């Protein structure tokens, strides 16, 4: 099965996605993590992607779609985090699923107000280990040991695009290009909306529980 995480940058797609992967045994495919890894390894794809990522813009659809398809082709159960991000990507994924006999079970949309996104993303720290990729927040969700990942112990880093100016640009890109996917997946009858209150200290547990209930209802349908 395929589960898609939808939501603005910093809405918690990675954190909730990790919980869902643990619960359902899904492979976590995070396009941002794949791009960051390509940038670190200075590949041609990485060099191209970094031109867009550093400005808070989306990497062009043709590059992103073929990268994702080659990553998921051989895997049955996938959680997509950060893909699709445009209508064109969603259309391409629909065709890919039809041709490869894959089923999108649910699209989990995390709703967070813009002002909360800027607040939360400014204090986000992430795990650079590509097998892990967990996110923490020095204010809202600190790791158990300061500066170290709870899941794998790697030294946490701040993403260069998690600065207020780039975050505002990424939010604009989200509203212009990604938000239309909410209507797209509503029409496909796959959308599950979850409102997030970042000031609730149990937000992660509550959101995970709600997402699992909704996915289970659809799996059992
Ligand atoms: P993320 O880690 O999901 O916030 O992604 C970081 C950056 O990678 C984004 O701001 C985009 O520049 C790029 N990116 C990630 N996923 C996609 C996608 N599906 N389409 C285009 N660009 C993407």
mmCIF file of C-alpha atoms in Angstrom, residues 87-192:
data_model
loop_
_atom_site.group_PDB
_atom_site.id
_atom_site.type_symbol
_atom_site.label_atom_id
_atom_site.label_comp_id
_atom_site.label_asym_id
_atom_site.label_seq_id
_atom_site.Cartn_x
_atom_site.Cartn_y
_atom_site.Cartn_z
ATOM 1 C CA UNK A 87 -0.749 18.542 -9.601
ATOM 2 C CA UNK A 88 1.580 17.298 -12.380
ATOM 3 C CA UNK A 89 3.403 15.038 -9.900
ATOM 4 C CA UNK A 90 0.084 13.734 -8.552
ATOM 5 C CA UNK A 91 -1.128 12.965 -12.086
ATOM 6 C CA UNK A 92 2.156 11.172 -12.861
ATOM 7 C CA UNK A 93 1.853 9.127 -9.646
ATOM 8 C CA UNK A 94 -1.712 8.164 -10.540
ATOM 9 C CA UNK A 95 -0.560 6.817 -13.909
ATOM 10 C CA UNK A 96 2.403 5.037 -12.265
ATOM 11 C CA UNK A 97 0.078 3.339 -9.740
ATOM 12 C CA UNK A 98 -2.319 2.200 -12.467
ATOM 13 C CA UNK A 99 0.532 0.803 -14.587
ATOM 14 C CA UNK A 100 2.277 -0.912 -11.654
ATOM 15 C CA UNK A 101 -0.759 -2.211 -9.809
ATOM 16 C CA UNK A 102 -0.174 -0.071 -6.688
ATOM 17 C CA UNK A 103 -2.914 1.361 -4.472
ATOM 18 C CA UNK A 104 -2.857 4.719 -2.679
ATOM 19 C CA UNK A 105 -4.776 3.875 0.503
ATOM 20 C CA UNK A 106 -4.880 7.318 2.074
ATOM 21 C CA UNK A 107 -3.549 10.878 1.881
ATOM 22 C CA UNK A 108 -2.950 12.320 5.366
ATOM 23 C CA UNK A 109 -3.075 16.117 5.263
ATOM 24 C CA UNK A 110 -1.566 17.896 8.290
ATOM 25 C CA UNK A 111 -3.105 21.374 8.774
ATOM 26 C CA UNK A 112 -0.903 23.890 10.601
ATOM 27 C CA UNK A 113 -1.396 27.708 10.528
ATOM 28 C CA UNK A 114 1.411 29.589 8.692
ATOM 29 C CA UNK A 115 2.541 31.546 11.778
ATOM 30 C CA UNK A 116 3.006 28.262 13.681
ATOM 31 C CA UNK A 117 5.039 26.837 10.772
ATOM 32 C CA UNK A 118 7.519 29.735 10.908
ATOM 33 C CA UNK A 119 7.778 29.425 14.714
ATOM 34 C CA UNK A 120 8.266 25.674 14.663
ATOM 35 C CA UNK A 121 10.538 25.367 11.629
ATOM 36 C CA UNK A 122 12.932 28.043 12.934
ATOM 37 C CA UNK A 123 13.731 25.797 15.930
ATOM 38 C CA UNK A 124 13.778 22.460 14.054
ATOM 39 C CA UNK A 125 16.839 20.179 14.124
ATOM 40 C CA UNK A 126 17.058 17.035 11.998
ATOM 41 C CA UNK A 127 19.022 13.809 11.870
ATOM 42 C CA UNK A 128 21.347 13.768 8.826
ATOM 43 C CA UNK A 129 21.634 9.937 8.876
ATOM 44 C CA UNK A 130 19.909 8.901 5.657
ATOM 45 C CA UNK A 131 18.619 5.670 7.195
ATOM 46 C CA UNK A 132 16.862 7.729 9.897
ATOM 47 C CA UNK A 133 16.011 11.360 9.045
ATOM 48 C CA UNK A 134 14.107 11.995 12.316
ATOM 49 C CA UNK A 135 13.117 15.572 13.200
ATOM 50 C CA UNK A 136 13.172 17.238 16.613
ATOM 51 C CA UNK A 137 12.500 20.710 17.887
ATOM 52 C CA UNK A 138 14.638 22.497 20.431
ATOM 53 C CA UNK A 139 11.505 24.228 21.813
ATOM 54 C CA UNK A 140 8.538 21.907 21.183
ATOM 55 C CA UNK A 141 9.993 18.392 20.934
ATOM 56 C CA UNK A 142 13.569 18.314 22.247
ATOM 57 C CA UNK A 143 15.612 15.125 21.874
ATOM 58 C CA UNK A 144 16.220 13.150 25.105
ATOM 59 C CA UNK A 145 19.962 13.948 24.945
ATOM 60 C CA UNK A 146 20.682 17.476 23.720
ATOM 61 C CA UNK A 147 21.973 17.520 20.141
ATOM 62 C CA UNK A 148 21.660 13.733 19.616
ATOM 63 C CA UNK A 149 19.038 11.795 17.651
ATOM 64 C CA UNK A 150 16.729 9.663 19.889
ATOM 65 C CA UNK A 151 16.432 7.002 17.185
ATOM 66 C CA UNK A 152 20.068 6.473 16.130
ATOM 67 C CA UNK A 153 22.321 8.733 18.261
ATOM 68 C CA UNK A 154 23.641 10.781 15.299
ATOM 69 C CA UNK A 155 24.542 14.438 15.921
ATOM 70 C CA UNK A 156 21.520 16.578 14.950
ATOM 71 C CA UNK A 157 21.907 19.426 12.433
ATOM 72 C CA UNK A 158 19.963 22.497 11.425
ATOM 73 C CA UNK A 159 18.883 22.448 7.766
ATOM 74 C CA UNK A 160 20.224 25.444 5.808
ATOM 75 C CA UNK A 161 16.733 26.040 4.325
ATOM 76 C CA UNK A 162 15.167 26.229 7.826
ATOM 77 C CA UNK A 163 15.883 29.955 8.176
ATOM 78 C CA UNK A 164 12.969 32.432 8.393
ATOM 79 C CA UNK A 165 13.453 33.964 4.889
ATOM 80 C CA UNK A 166 13.648 30.618 3.077
ATOM 81 C CA UNK A 167 10.795 29.241 5.214
ATOM 82 C CA UNK A 168 8.536 32.121 4.083
ATOM 83 C CA UNK A 169 9.507 31.413 0.459
ATOM 84 C CA UNK A 170 8.817 27.670 0.946
ATOM 85 C CA UNK A 171 5.418 28.519 2.452
ATOM 86 C CA UNK A 172 4.552 30.665 -0.563
ATOM 87 C CA UNK A 173 5.617 27.812 -2.866
ATOM 88 C CA UNK A 174 3.461 25.455 -0.772
ATOM 89 C CA UNK A 175 0.342 27.641 -1.090
ATOM 90 C CA UNK A 176 0.836 28.278 -4.813
ATOM 91 C CA UNK A 177 1.842 24.791 -5.978
ATOM 92 C CA UNK A 178 1.078 22.127 -3.366
ATOM 93 C CA UNK A 179 -2.142 23.261 -1.682
ATOM 94 C CA UNK A 180 -4.220 22.506 -4.834
ATOM 95 C CA UNK A 181 -3.482 18.821 -4.082
ATOM 96 C CA UNK A 182 -5.929 19.011 -1.161
ATOM 97 C CA UNK A 183 -8.804 19.419 -3.639
ATOM 98 C CA UNK A 184 -7.252 16.903 -6.021
ATOM 99 C CA UNK A 185 -7.205 14.151 -3.375
ATOM 100 C CA UNK A 186 -10.587 15.200 -1.954
ATOM 101 C CA UNK A 187 -12.026 14.480 -5.409
ATOM 102 C CA UNK A 188 -10.177 11.155 -5.468
ATOM 103 C CA UNK A 189 -11.845 10.411 -2.071
ATOM 104 C CA UNK A 190 -8.460 9.718 -0.458
ATOM 105 C CA UNK A 191 -8.064 12.790 1.761
ATOM 106 C CA UNK A 192 -7.891 12.672 5.565
#
